[in-house]
Amino acid sequence: MAKNVYSGKTVWIIGASSGIGAALARELSDRGARIILSARRENTLEEVLGTLCGEGHLVYPLDVRDVYAVQSIIADFQDKNIAVDSVIFMPALYGQHSSKGHDIDLIHQMIAVNLTGAFNLVHYLGPFFKKQGYGQIVLCASIAGYRGLPMGQPYCATKAGLASYAESLKLDLKKDNIDVKLISPGFVRTPLTDKNDFPMPFMIEAEDAAKAIADGLNQKGFEIHFPKHMTILAKILRVMPGFCYFWVMGIILKKITDK
Ligand SMILES: NC(=O)c1ccc[n+]([C@@H]2O[C@H](COP(=O)([O-])OP(=O)(O)OC[C@H]3O[C@@H](n4cnc5c(N)ncnc54)[C@H](OP(=O)(O)O)[C@@H]3O)[C@@H](O)[C@H]2O)c1
């Protein structure tokens, strides 16, 4: 896609301190956008800021679990007449769900960040965009939300919830000139996947994920999914009847555990 297509546009990326969010900030700034960077770690956001192209980018530290912090940032945008074209929600906590014992606090935190965090955001962003007269809300789920995966109980559930939420939002906000998109990545090399000790087929780099997202944001489609080899396989699994899905997954699991 042509450079400078984002010239004059402001994109707020939440979860911009590492991985796909940080790479996306670099990619969109390279395409001419002004970026607002948010996540919890302010020092890391400042480091990402130093790698962006162009000028005028802003840092707003934010913990999405804190609904009042979301409210205060959006009030600040209003006070300072900062127009925002697109908001991309990337935050996620992830951990494999062990069969040996579950950490219920971690499960609560995952739900609070991955799912409730998105509700916290949209609760204040919706009225802001309605007043502005336009806007784009982009929620990052995962192909892990297509079906329940082994060892993925809370993560898969939050991502499935997020995808459903994005669909409802798209239907509800169209009349207000607010575009809603869903991002469904396959495996991407980031600090999140560095924790995994199982095979991750068709894994791509965060920079390639960022390019796919930046291209998709300007297109008509609702879902931005990549890499296609992986997401097409996942989509086939998604449309399988339950008995077929559990049979296929049983074979895959056996192959992995027998290795
Ligand atoms: N990597 C993959 O293979 C993959 C696949 C499918 C979907 N995804 C999704 O892609 C998104 C980005 O993941 P990633 O792989 O780039 O992981 P990552 O490098 O771990 O990035 C996660 C980001 O979320 C931020 N974050 C975490 N808790 C937060 C909170 N309470 N408030 C605000 N920000 C918070 C982190 O920053 P702070 O720690 O500074 O807050 C960080 O910037 C996630 O939604 C993930 O589920 C990733």
PDB file of C-alpha atoms and ligand atoms in Angstrom:
ATOM      1  CA  MET A   1       0.000   0.000   0.000  1.00  0.00           C
ATOM      2  CA  ALA A   2       1.236   3.522  -0.804  1.00  0.00           C
ATOM      3  CA  LYS A   3       3.172   5.389   1.858  1.00  0.00           C
ATOM      4  CA  ASN A   4       1.604   8.484   3.405  1.00  0.00           C
ATOM      5  CA  VAL A   5      -1.885   7.011   3.015  1.00  0.00           C
ATOM      6  CA  TYR A   6      -2.228   7.734   6.737  1.00  0.00           C
ATOM      7  CA  SER A   7      -1.033  11.311   6.397  1.00  0.00           C
ATOM      8  CA  GLY A   8      -3.120  13.530   8.681  1.00  0.00           C
ATOM      9  CA  LYS A   9      -4.631  10.533  10.497  1.00  0.00           C
ATOM     10  CA  THR A  10      -4.260   9.829  14.205  1.00  0.00           C
ATOM     11  CA  VAL A  11      -4.232   6.215  15.413  1.00  0.00           C
ATOM     12  CA  TRP A  12      -4.381   5.309  19.115  1.00  0.00           C
ATOM     13  CA  ILE A  13      -2.728   1.940  19.720  1.00  0.00           C
ATOM     14  CA  ILE A  14      -3.362   0.400  23.132  1.00  0.00           C
ATOM     15  CA  GLY A  15      -0.871  -2.376  23.891  1.00  0.00           C
ATOM     16  CA  ALA A  16       1.855  -0.565  21.959  1.00  0.00           C
ATOM     17  CA  SER A  17       4.794  -1.276  24.264  1.00  0.00           C
ATOM     18  CA  SER A  18       5.794  -4.606  22.709  1.00  0.00           C
ATOM     19  CA  GLY A  19       5.102  -7.259  20.094  1.00  0.00           C
ATOM     20  CA  ILE A  20       2.529  -6.623  17.379  1.00  0.00           C
ATOM     21  CA  GLY A  21       1.341  -3.288  18.853  1.00  0.00           C
ATOM     22  CA  ALA A  22       4.866  -1.792  18.858  1.00  0.00           C
ATOM     23  CA  ALA A  23       5.527  -3.062  15.309  1.00  0.00           C
ATOM     24  CA  LEU A  24       2.174  -1.630  14.178  1.00  0.00           C
ATOM     25  CA  ALA A  25       3.049   1.762  15.667  1.00  0.00           C
ATOM     26  CA  ARG A  26       6.258   1.784  13.606  1.00  0.00           C
ATOM     27  CA  GLU A  27       4.480   0.596  10.448  1.00  0.00           C
ATOM     28  CA  LEU A  28       1.664   3.163  10.662  1.00  0.00           C
ATOM     29  CA  SER A  29       4.060   6.016  11.498  1.00  0.00           C
ATOM     30  CA  ASP A  30       6.082   4.972   8.453  1.00  0.00           C
ATOM     31  CA  ARG A  31       2.866   5.303   6.418  1.00  0.00           C
ATOM     32  CA  GLY A  32       2.357   8.856   7.710  1.00  0.00           C
ATOM     33  CA  ALA A  33       0.110   8.452  10.782  1.00  0.00           C
ATOM     34  CA  ARG A  34       0.429  10.263  14.067  1.00  0.00           C
ATOM     35  CA  ILE A  35       0.429   7.607  16.786  1.00  0.00           C
ATOM     36  CA  ILE A  36      -0.867   7.747  20.352  1.00  0.00           C
ATOM     37  CA  LEU A  37       0.890   5.008  22.307  1.00  0.00           C
ATOM     38  CA  SER A  38      -0.662   3.341  25.365  1.00  0.00           C
ATOM     39  CA  ALA A  39       0.146   0.383  27.617  1.00  0.00           C
ATOM     40  CA  ARG A  40       1.144   0.114  31.274  1.00  0.00           C
ATOM     41  CA  ARG A  41       4.957   0.445  30.944  1.00  0.00           C
ATOM     42  CA  GLU A  42       5.701   4.121  30.325  1.00  0.00           C
ATOM     43  CA  ASN A  43       9.486   3.643  29.893  1.00  0.00           C
ATOM     44  CA  THR A  44       8.947   1.006  27.216  1.00  0.00           C
ATOM     45  CA  LEU A  45       6.421   3.224  25.441  1.00  0.00           C
ATOM     46  CA  GLU A  46       9.022   6.021  25.411  1.00  0.00           C
ATOM     47  CA  GLU A  47      11.485   3.598  23.803  1.00  0.00           C
ATOM     48  CA  VAL A  48       8.932   2.693  21.117  1.00  0.00           C
ATOM     49  CA  LEU A  49       8.247   6.423  20.624  1.00  0.00           C
ATOM     50  CA  GLY A  50      11.939   6.879  19.822  1.00  0.00           C
ATOM     51  CA  THR A  51      11.670   4.376  16.940  1.00  0.00           C
ATOM     52  CA  LEU A  52       8.698   6.035  15.170  1.00  0.00           C
ATOM     53  CA  CYS A  53       8.915   7.983  11.900  1.00  0.00           C
ATOM     54  CA  GLY A  54       7.698  11.579  11.825  1.00  0.00           C
ATOM     55  CA  GLU A  55       6.661  13.851  14.664  1.00  0.00           C
ATOM     56  CA  GLY A  56       3.780  14.713  16.964  1.00  0.00           C
ATOM     57  CA  HIS A  57       3.311  11.244  18.448  1.00  0.00           C
ATOM     58  CA  LEU A  58       1.996  11.062  22.014  1.00  0.00           C
ATOM     59  CA  VAL A  59       2.372   8.696  24.973  1.00  0.00           C
ATOM     60  CA  TYR A  60      -0.549   8.055  27.331  1.00  0.00           C
ATOM     61  CA  PRO A  61       0.238   5.272  29.851  1.00  0.00           C
ATOM     62  CA  LEU A  62      -2.882   3.221  30.523  1.00  0.00           C
ATOM     63  CA  ASP A  63      -3.983   0.101  32.323  1.00  0.00           C
ATOM     64  CA  VAL A  64      -7.168  -0.971  30.529  1.00  0.00           C
ATOM     65  CA  ARG A  65      -8.468  -2.622  33.689  1.00  0.00           C
ATOM     66  CA  ASP A  66      -8.948   0.895  35.094  1.00  0.00           C
ATOM     67  CA  VAL A  67     -12.139   2.273  33.554  1.00  0.00           C
ATOM     68  CA  TYR A  68     -11.567   5.717  35.122  1.00  0.00           C
ATOM     69  CA  ALA A  69      -8.121   5.932  33.516  1.00  0.00           C
ATOM     70  CA  VAL A  70      -9.759   5.271  30.126  1.00  0.00           C
ATOM     71  CA  GLN A  71     -12.333   7.961  30.866  1.00  0.00           C
ATOM     72  CA  SER A  72      -9.648  10.451  31.851  1.00  0.00           C
ATOM     73  CA  ILE A  73      -7.577   9.941  28.677  1.00  0.00           C
ATOM     74  CA  ILE A  74     -10.619  10.385  26.446  1.00  0.00           C
ATOM     75  CA  ALA A  75     -11.624  13.505  28.409  1.00  0.00           C
ATOM     76  CA  ASP A  76      -8.099  14.817  27.801  1.00  0.00           C
ATOM     77  CA  PHE A  77      -8.493  14.232  24.041  1.00  0.00           C
ATOM     78  CA  GLN A  78     -11.719  16.236  24.202  1.00  0.00           C
ATOM     79  CA  ASP A  79     -10.173  19.062  26.239  1.00  0.00           C
ATOM     80  CA  LYS A  80      -7.226  19.325  23.851  1.00  0.00           C
ATOM     81  CA  ASN A  81      -9.334  18.890  20.691  1.00  0.00           C
ATOM     82  CA  ILE A  82      -7.371  15.807  19.690  1.00  0.00           C
ATOM     83  CA  ALA A  83      -9.261  14.072  16.864  1.00  0.00           C
ATOM     84  CA  VAL A  84      -8.702  10.317  16.730  1.00  0.00           C
ATOM     85  CA  ASP A  85      -9.405   8.397  13.520  1.00  0.00           C
ATOM     86  CA  SER A  86      -8.778   4.837  14.664  1.00  0.00           C
ATOM     87  CA  VAL A  87      -8.298   3.027  17.978  1.00  0.00           C
ATOM     88  CA  ILE A  88      -6.654  -0.376  18.063  1.00  0.00           C
ATOM     89  CA  PHE A  89      -7.135  -2.545  21.150  1.00  0.00           C
ATOM     90  CA  MET A  90      -4.211  -5.003  21.458  1.00  0.00           C
ATOM     91  CA  PRO A  91      -3.740  -5.724  25.212  1.00  0.00           C
ATOM     92  CA  ALA A  92      -3.742  -9.344  26.306  1.00  0.00           C
ATOM     93  CA  LEU A  93      -2.519 -11.531  29.101  1.00  0.00           C
ATOM     94  CA  TYR A  94      -1.771 -15.082  28.102  1.00  0.00           C
ATOM     95  CA  GLY A  95      -0.713 -18.257  29.839  1.00  0.00           C
ATOM     96  CA  GLN A  96      -1.211 -21.935  29.126  1.00  0.00           C
ATOM     97  CA  HIS A  97      -3.965 -23.392  31.243  1.00  0.00           C
ATOM     98  CA  SER A  98      -2.329 -26.231  33.138  1.00  0.00           C
ATOM     99  CA  SER A  99      -4.205 -29.403  33.937  1.00  0.00           C
ATOM    100  CA  LYS A 100      -2.111 -29.672  37.146  1.00  0.00           C
ATOM    101  CA  GLY A 101      -3.652 -26.662  38.803  1.00  0.00           C
ATOM    102  CA  HIS A 102      -5.238 -23.389  37.816  1.00  0.00           C
ATOM    103  CA  ASP A 103      -4.322 -19.969  39.087  1.00  0.00           C
ATOM    104  CA  ILE A 104      -7.761 -18.407  39.515  1.00  0.00           C
ATOM    105  CA  ASP A 105      -6.254 -14.939  40.027  1.00  0.00           C
ATOM    106  CA  LEU A 106      -4.505 -15.185  36.646  1.00  0.00           C
ATOM    107  CA  ILE A 107      -7.782 -16.248  35.037  1.00  0.00           C
ATOM    108  CA  HIS A 108      -9.536 -13.219  36.541  1.00  0.00           C
ATOM    109  CA  GLN A 109      -6.750 -10.945  35.301  1.00  0.00           C
ATOM    110  CA  MET A 110      -6.927 -12.406  31.791  1.00  0.00           C
ATOM    111  CA  ILE A 111     -10.645 -11.713  31.631  1.00  0.00           C
ATOM    112  CA  ALA A 112     -10.134  -8.235  33.100  1.00  0.00           C
ATOM    113  CA  VAL A 113      -7.510  -7.262  30.512  1.00  0.00           C
ATOM    114  CA  ASN A 114      -8.474  -9.195  27.370  1.00  0.00           C
ATOM    115  CA  LEU A 115     -12.237  -8.782  27.539  1.00  0.00           C
ATOM    116  CA  THR A 116     -13.402  -6.342  30.222  1.00  0.00           C
ATOM    117  CA  GLY A 117     -10.624  -3.972  29.109  1.00  0.00           C
ATOM    118  CA  ALA A 118     -12.273  -3.717  25.685  1.00  0.00           C
ATOM    119  CA  PHE A 119     -15.647  -2.944  27.287  1.00  0.00           C
ATOM    120  CA  ASN A 120     -13.976  -0.276  29.455  1.00  0.00           C
ATOM    121  CA  LEU A 121     -12.535   1.315  26.330  1.00  0.00           C
ATOM    122  CA  VAL A 122     -15.651   1.260  24.175  1.00  0.00           C
ATOM    123  CA  HIS A 123     -17.828   2.557  27.015  1.00  0.00           C
ATOM    124  CA  TYR A 124     -16.109   5.957  26.689  1.00  0.00           C
ATOM    125  CA  LEU A 125     -14.833   5.741  23.117  1.00  0.00           C
ATOM    126  CA  GLY A 126     -18.307   5.151  21.632  1.00  0.00           C
ATOM    127  CA  PRO A 127     -19.719   8.513  22.826  1.00  0.00           C
ATOM    128  CA  PHE A 128     -16.432  10.260  21.889  1.00  0.00           C
ATOM    129  CA  PHE A 129     -16.634   8.943  18.315  1.00  0.00           C
ATOM    130  CA  LYS A 130     -20.371   9.697  18.078  1.00  0.00           C
ATOM    131  CA  LYS A 131     -19.664  13.321  19.022  1.00  0.00           C
ATOM    132  CA  GLN A 132     -16.748  13.454  16.594  1.00  0.00           C
ATOM    133  CA  GLY A 133     -19.000  12.081  13.830  1.00  0.00           C
ATOM    134  CA  TYR A 134     -16.710   9.260  12.727  1.00  0.00           C
ATOM    135  CA  GLY A 135     -14.158   6.746  13.972  1.00  0.00           C
ATOM    136  CA  GLN A 136     -12.826   3.230  13.743  1.00  0.00           C
ATOM    137  CA  ILE A 137     -12.672   0.668  16.577  1.00  0.00           C
ATOM    138  CA  VAL A 138     -10.392  -2.335  16.033  1.00  0.00           C
ATOM    139  CA  LEU A 139     -10.321  -5.228  18.497  1.00  0.00           C
ATOM    140  CA  CYS A 140      -7.548  -7.825  18.387  1.00  0.00           C
ATOM    141  CA  ALA A 141      -8.806 -11.343  19.090  1.00  0.00           C
ATOM    142  CA  SER A 142      -7.067 -14.475  17.797  1.00  0.00           C
ATOM    143  CA  ILE A 143      -7.700 -17.644  15.816  1.00  0.00           C
ATOM    144  CA  ALA A 144      -7.521 -19.166  19.325  1.00  0.00           C
ATOM    145  CA  GLY A 145     -11.022 -17.728  19.728  1.00  0.00           C
ATOM    146  CA  TYR A 146     -12.460 -19.743  16.822  1.00  0.00           C
ATOM    147  CA  ARG A 147     -12.808 -22.938  18.895  1.00  0.00           C
ATOM    148  CA  GLY A 148     -11.914 -24.110  22.389  1.00  0.00           C
ATOM    149  CA  LEU A 149      -8.285 -25.287  22.318  1.00  0.00           C
ATOM    150  CA  PRO A 150      -6.520 -27.613  24.752  1.00  0.00           C
ATOM    151  CA  MET A 151      -4.730 -25.702  27.551  1.00  0.00           C
ATOM    152  CA  GLY A 152      -6.427 -22.529  26.334  1.00  0.00           C
ATOM    153  CA  GLN A 153      -9.497 -22.345  28.542  1.00  0.00           C
ATOM    154  CA  PRO A 154      -9.434 -18.695  29.702  1.00  0.00           C
ATOM    155  CA  TYR A 155      -7.466 -17.248  26.758  1.00  0.00           C
ATOM    156  CA  CYS A 156      -9.693 -18.893  24.104  1.00  0.00           C
ATOM    157  CA  ALA A 157     -12.818 -17.859  25.998  1.00  0.00           C
ATOM    158  CA  THR A 158     -11.717 -14.194  26.176  1.00  0.00           C
ATOM    159  CA  LYS A 159     -10.815 -14.138  22.480  1.00  0.00           C
ATOM    160  CA  ALA A 160     -14.111 -15.782  21.453  1.00  0.00           C
ATOM    161  CA  GLY A 161     -15.907 -13.184  23.596  1.00  0.00           C
ATOM    162  CA  LEU A 162     -13.972 -10.351  21.985  1.00  0.00           C
ATOM    163  CA  ALA A 163     -14.842 -11.557  18.469  1.00  0.00           C
ATOM    164  CA  SER A 164     -18.518 -11.748  19.381  1.00  0.00           C
ATOM    165  CA  TYR A 165     -18.323  -8.275  20.954  1.00  0.00           C
ATOM    166  CA  ALA A 166     -16.755  -6.855  17.769  1.00  0.00           C
ATOM    167  CA  GLU A 167     -19.596  -8.317  15.661  1.00  0.00           C
ATOM    168  CA  SER A 168     -22.257  -6.752  17.903  1.00  0.00           C
ATOM    169  CA  LEU A 169     -20.428  -3.422  17.827  1.00  0.00           C
ATOM    170  CA  LYS A 170     -20.201  -3.465  14.053  1.00  0.00           C
ATOM    171  CA  LEU A 171     -23.956  -3.924  13.785  1.00  0.00           C
ATOM    172  CA  ASP A 172     -24.765  -1.347  16.473  1.00  0.00           C
ATOM    173  CA  LEU A 173     -22.358   1.424  15.460  1.00  0.00           C
ATOM    174  CA  LYS A 174     -22.696   1.451  11.654  1.00  0.00           C
ATOM    175  CA  LYS A 175     -25.481   4.063  11.875  1.00  0.00           C
ATOM    176  CA  ASP A 176     -23.086   6.351  13.779  1.00  0.00           C
ATOM    177  CA  ASN A 177     -20.437   6.206  11.024  1.00  0.00           C
ATOM    178  CA  ILE A 178     -18.143   4.119  13.247  1.00  0.00           C
ATOM    179  CA  ASP A 179     -16.296   1.330  11.496  1.00  0.00           C
ATOM    180  CA  VAL A 180     -15.505  -1.777  13.552  1.00  0.00           C
ATOM    181  CA  LYS A 181     -12.899  -4.367  12.671  1.00  0.00           C
ATOM    182  CA  LEU A 182     -11.593  -7.568  14.165  1.00  0.00           C
ATOM    183  CA  ILE A 183      -7.983  -8.763  13.998  1.00  0.00           C
ATOM    184  CA  SER A 184      -7.444 -12.536  14.154  1.00  0.00           C
ATOM    185  CA  PRO A 185      -3.755 -13.392  14.076  1.00  0.00           C
ATOM    186  CA  GLY A 186      -2.274 -16.869  13.848  1.00  0.00           C
ATOM    187  CA  PHE A 187       1.146 -17.370  15.439  1.00  0.00           C
ATOM    188  CA  VAL A 188       3.361 -14.266  15.582  1.00  0.00           C
ATOM    189  CA  ARG A 189       6.808 -14.158  17.202  1.00  0.00           C
ATOM    190  CA  THR A 190       6.423 -11.818  20.226  1.00  0.00           C
ATOM    191  CA  PRO A 191       7.033 -11.943  24.009  1.00  0.00           C
ATOM    192  CA  LEU A 192       3.567 -13.564  24.247  1.00  0.00           C
ATOM    193  CA  THR A 193       4.468 -16.599  22.108  1.00  0.00           C
ATOM    194  CA  ASP A 194       8.042 -16.804  23.465  1.00  0.00           C
ATOM    195  CA  LYS A 195       6.440 -18.627  26.430  1.00  0.00           C
ATOM    196  CA  ASN A 196       5.108 -21.487  24.283  1.00  0.00           C
ATOM    197  CA  ASP A 197       6.829 -24.859  24.252  1.00  0.00           C
ATOM    198  CA  PHE A 198       4.653 -26.480  21.549  1.00  0.00           C
ATOM    199  CA  PRO A 199       4.928 -26.338  17.733  1.00  0.00           C
ATOM    200  CA  MET A 200       3.630 -23.066  16.237  1.00  0.00           C
ATOM    201  CA  PRO A 201       3.048 -23.662  12.509  1.00  0.00           C
ATOM    202  CA  PHE A 202       3.354 -20.855   9.933  1.00  0.00           C
ATOM    203  CA  MET A 203       4.713 -18.427  12.541  1.00  0.00           C
ATOM    204  CA  ILE A 204       5.434 -14.931  11.215  1.00  0.00           C
ATOM    205  CA  GLU A 205       7.367 -11.921  12.546  1.00  0.00           C
ATOM    206  CA  ALA A 206       5.629  -9.002  14.288  1.00  0.00           C
ATOM    207  CA  GLU A 207       6.663  -6.690  11.407  1.00  0.00           C
ATOM    208  CA  ASP A 208       4.780  -8.882   8.901  1.00  0.00           C
ATOM    209  CA  ALA A 209       1.727  -8.946  11.173  1.00  0.00           C
ATOM    210  CA  ALA A 210       1.890  -5.132  11.389  1.00  0.00           C
ATOM    211  CA  LYS A 211       1.954  -4.812   7.577  1.00  0.00           C
ATOM    212  CA  ALA A 212      -1.082  -7.114   7.240  1.00  0.00           C
ATOM    213  CA  ILE A 213      -2.990  -5.074   9.838  1.00  0.00           C
ATOM    214  CA  ALA A 214      -2.013  -1.710   8.326  1.00  0.00           C
ATOM    215  CA  ASP A 215      -3.222  -2.908   4.904  1.00  0.00           C
ATOM    216  CA  GLY A 216      -6.454  -4.336   6.339  1.00  0.00           C
ATOM    217  CA  LEU A 217      -7.449  -1.225   8.297  1.00  0.00           C
ATOM    218  CA  ASN A 218      -8.161   0.643   5.053  1.00  0.00           C
ATOM    219  CA  GLN A 219     -10.106  -2.140   3.407  1.00  0.00           C
ATOM    220  CA  LYS A 220     -13.813  -2.865   3.539  1.00  0.00           C
ATOM    221  CA  GLY A 221     -13.686  -6.297   5.166  1.00  0.00           C
ATOM    222  CA  PHE A 222     -14.532  -6.823   8.844  1.00  0.00           C
ATOM    223  CA  GLU A 223     -11.887  -9.385   9.782  1.00  0.00           C
ATOM    224  CA  ILE A 224      -8.143  -8.966   9.256  1.00  0.00           C
ATOM    225  CA  HIS A 225      -6.620 -12.439   9.559  1.00  0.00           C
ATOM    226  CA  PHE A 226      -3.102 -13.711   8.886  1.00  0.00           C
ATOM    227  CA  PRO A 227      -1.003 -15.641   8.006  1.00  0.00           C
ATOM    228  CA  LYS A 228      -3.483 -17.078   5.524  1.00  0.00           C
ATOM    229  CA  HIS A 229      -2.071 -20.652   5.546  1.00  0.00           C
ATOM    230  CA  MET A 230      -2.782 -20.859   9.275  1.00  0.00           C
ATOM    231  CA  THR A 231      -6.059 -18.946   9.391  1.00  0.00           C
ATOM    232  CA  ILE A 232      -7.628 -20.937   6.540  1.00  0.00           C
ATOM    233  CA  LEU A 233      -6.862 -24.176   8.417  1.00  0.00           C
ATOM    234  CA  ALA A 234      -8.338 -22.660  11.578  1.00  0.00           C
ATOM    235  CA  LYS A 235     -11.440 -21.548   9.668  1.00  0.00           C
ATOM    236  CA  ILE A 236     -11.947 -25.104   8.409  1.00  0.00           C
ATOM    237  CA  LEU A 237     -11.764 -26.347  12.015  1.00  0.00           C
ATOM    238  CA  ARG A 238     -14.233 -23.631  13.029  1.00  0.00           C
ATOM    239  CA  VAL A 239     -16.978 -24.763  10.648  1.00  0.00           C
ATOM    240  CA  MET A 240     -16.603 -28.474  11.475  1.00  0.00           C
ATOM    241  CA  PRO A 241     -19.432 -30.109  13.426  1.00  0.00           C
ATOM    242  CA  GLY A 242     -18.444 -30.758  17.054  1.00  0.00           C
ATOM    243  CA  PHE A 243     -17.930 -34.527  16.753  1.00  0.00           C
ATOM    244  CA  CYS A 244     -15.596 -34.017  13.749  1.00  0.00           C
ATOM    245  CA  TYR A 245     -13.646 -31.216  15.484  1.00  0.00           C
ATOM    246  CA  PHE A 246     -13.040 -33.291  18.642  1.00  0.00           C
ATOM    247  CA  TRP A 247     -11.945 -36.294  16.537  1.00  0.00           C
ATOM    248  CA  VAL A 248      -9.430 -34.202  14.518  1.00  0.00           C
ATOM    249  CA  MET A 249      -8.130 -32.461  17.640  1.00  0.00           C
ATOM    250  CA  GLY A 250      -7.744 -35.833  19.372  1.00  0.00           C
ATOM    251  CA  ILE A 251      -5.450 -37.009  16.548  1.00  0.00           C
ATOM    252  CA  ILE A 252      -3.415 -33.766  16.573  1.00  0.00           C
ATOM    253  CA  LEU A 253      -3.039 -33.880  20.369  1.00  0.00           C
ATOM    254  CA  LYS A 254      -1.909 -37.506  20.299  1.00  0.00           C
ATOM    255  CA  LYS A 255       0.720 -36.676  17.669  1.00  0.00           C
ATOM    256  CA  ILE A 256       2.057 -33.809  19.781  1.00  0.00           C
ATOM    257  CA  THR A 257       2.115 -35.760  23.068  1.00  0.00           C
ATOM    258  CA  ASP A 258       3.692 -38.875  21.442  1.00  0.00           C
ATOM    259  CA  LYS A 259       6.671 -36.796  20.221  1.00  0.00           C
TER     260      LYS A 259
HETATM  261  N1  LIG B   1       1.643 -13.310  19.200  1.00  0.00           N
HETATM  262  C1  LIG B   1       0.698 -14.121  18.701  1.00  0.00           C
HETATM  263  O1  LIG B   1       0.985 -15.214  18.143  1.00  0.00           O
HETATM  264  C2  LIG B   1      -0.740 -13.742  18.773  1.00  0.00           C
HETATM  265  C3  LIG B   1      -1.675 -14.580  18.150  1.00  0.00           C
HETATM  266  C4  LIG B   1      -3.013 -14.250  18.211  1.00  0.00           C
HETATM  267  C5  LIG B   1      -3.425 -13.083  18.833  1.00  0.00           C
HETATM  268  N2  LIG B   1      -2.498 -12.263  19.423  1.00  0.00           N
HETATM  269  C6  LIG B   1      -2.985 -11.066  20.083  1.00  0.00           C
HETATM  270  O2  LIG B   1      -2.244  -9.949  19.636  1.00  0.00           O
HETATM  271  C7  LIG B   1      -2.251  -8.945  20.663  1.00  0.00           C
HETATM  272  C8  LIG B   1      -0.831  -8.460  20.921  1.00  0.00           C
HETATM  273  O3  LIG B   1      -0.103  -9.566  21.423  1.00  0.00           O
HETATM  274  P1  LIG B   1       1.471  -9.706  21.296  1.00  0.00           P
HETATM  275  O4  LIG B   1       1.736 -11.061  20.788  1.00  0.00           O
HETATM  276  O5  LIG B   1       2.051  -8.529  20.594  1.00  0.00           O
HETATM  277  O6  LIG B   1       1.851  -9.730  22.843  1.00  0.00           O
HETATM  278  P2  LIG B   1       2.759  -8.805  23.779  1.00  0.00           P
HETATM  279  O7  LIG B   1       4.043  -8.498  23.115  1.00  0.00           O
HETATM  280  O8  LIG B   1       2.762  -9.497  25.093  1.00  0.00           O
HETATM  281  O9  LIG B   1       1.928  -7.442  23.872  1.00  0.00           O
HETATM  282  C9  LIG B   1       0.846  -7.272  24.739  1.00  0.00           C
HETATM  283  C10 LIG B   1       0.647  -5.793  24.952  1.00  0.00           C
HETATM  284  O10 LIG B   1      -0.451  -5.637  25.832  1.00  0.00           O
HETATM  285  C11 LIG B   1      -0.096  -4.672  26.822  1.00  0.00           C
HETATM  286  N3  LIG B   1      -0.873  -4.871  28.024  1.00  0.00           N
HETATM  287  C12 LIG B   1      -0.932  -5.970  28.818  1.00  0.00           C
HETATM  288  N4  LIG B   1      -1.737  -5.747  29.864  1.00  0.00           N
HETATM  289  C13 LIG B   1      -2.220  -4.482  29.725  1.00  0.00           C
HETATM  290  C14 LIG B   1      -3.098  -3.673  30.484  1.00  0.00           C
HETATM  291  N5  LIG B   1      -3.653  -4.120  31.623  1.00  0.00           N
HETATM  292  N6  LIG B   1      -3.375  -2.421  30.045  1.00  0.00           N
HETATM  293  C15 LIG B   1      -2.818  -1.960  28.907  1.00  0.00           C
HETATM  294  N7  LIG B   1      -1.972  -2.668  28.151  1.00  0.00           N
HETATM  295  C16 LIG B   1      -1.671  -3.922  28.558  1.00  0.00           C
HETATM  296  C17 LIG B   1       1.395  -4.914  27.029  1.00  0.00           C
HETATM  297  O11 LIG B   1       2.041  -3.758  27.553  1.00  0.00           O
HETATM  298  P3  LIG B   1       2.334  -3.481  29.117  1.00  0.00           P
HETATM  299  O12 LIG B   1       2.864  -4.747  29.708  1.00  0.00           O
HETATM  300  O13 LIG B   1       3.347  -2.369  29.047  1.00  0.00           O
HETATM  301  O14 LIG B   1       1.045  -3.041  29.692  1.00  0.00           O
HETATM  302  C18 LIG B   1       1.851  -5.114  25.584  1.00  0.00           C
HETATM  303  O15 LIG B   1       2.060  -3.876  24.965  1.00  0.00           O
HETATM  304  C19 LIG B   1      -2.913  -9.609  21.874  1.00  0.00           C
HETATM  305  O16 LIG B   1      -4.271  -9.242  21.933  1.00  0.00           O
HETATM  306  C20 LIG B   1      -2.810 -11.104  21.578  1.00  0.00           C
HETATM  307  O17 LIG B   1      -3.806 -11.857  22.215  1.00  0.00           O
HETATM  308  C21 LIG B   1      -1.178 -12.574  19.405  1.00  0.00           C
END
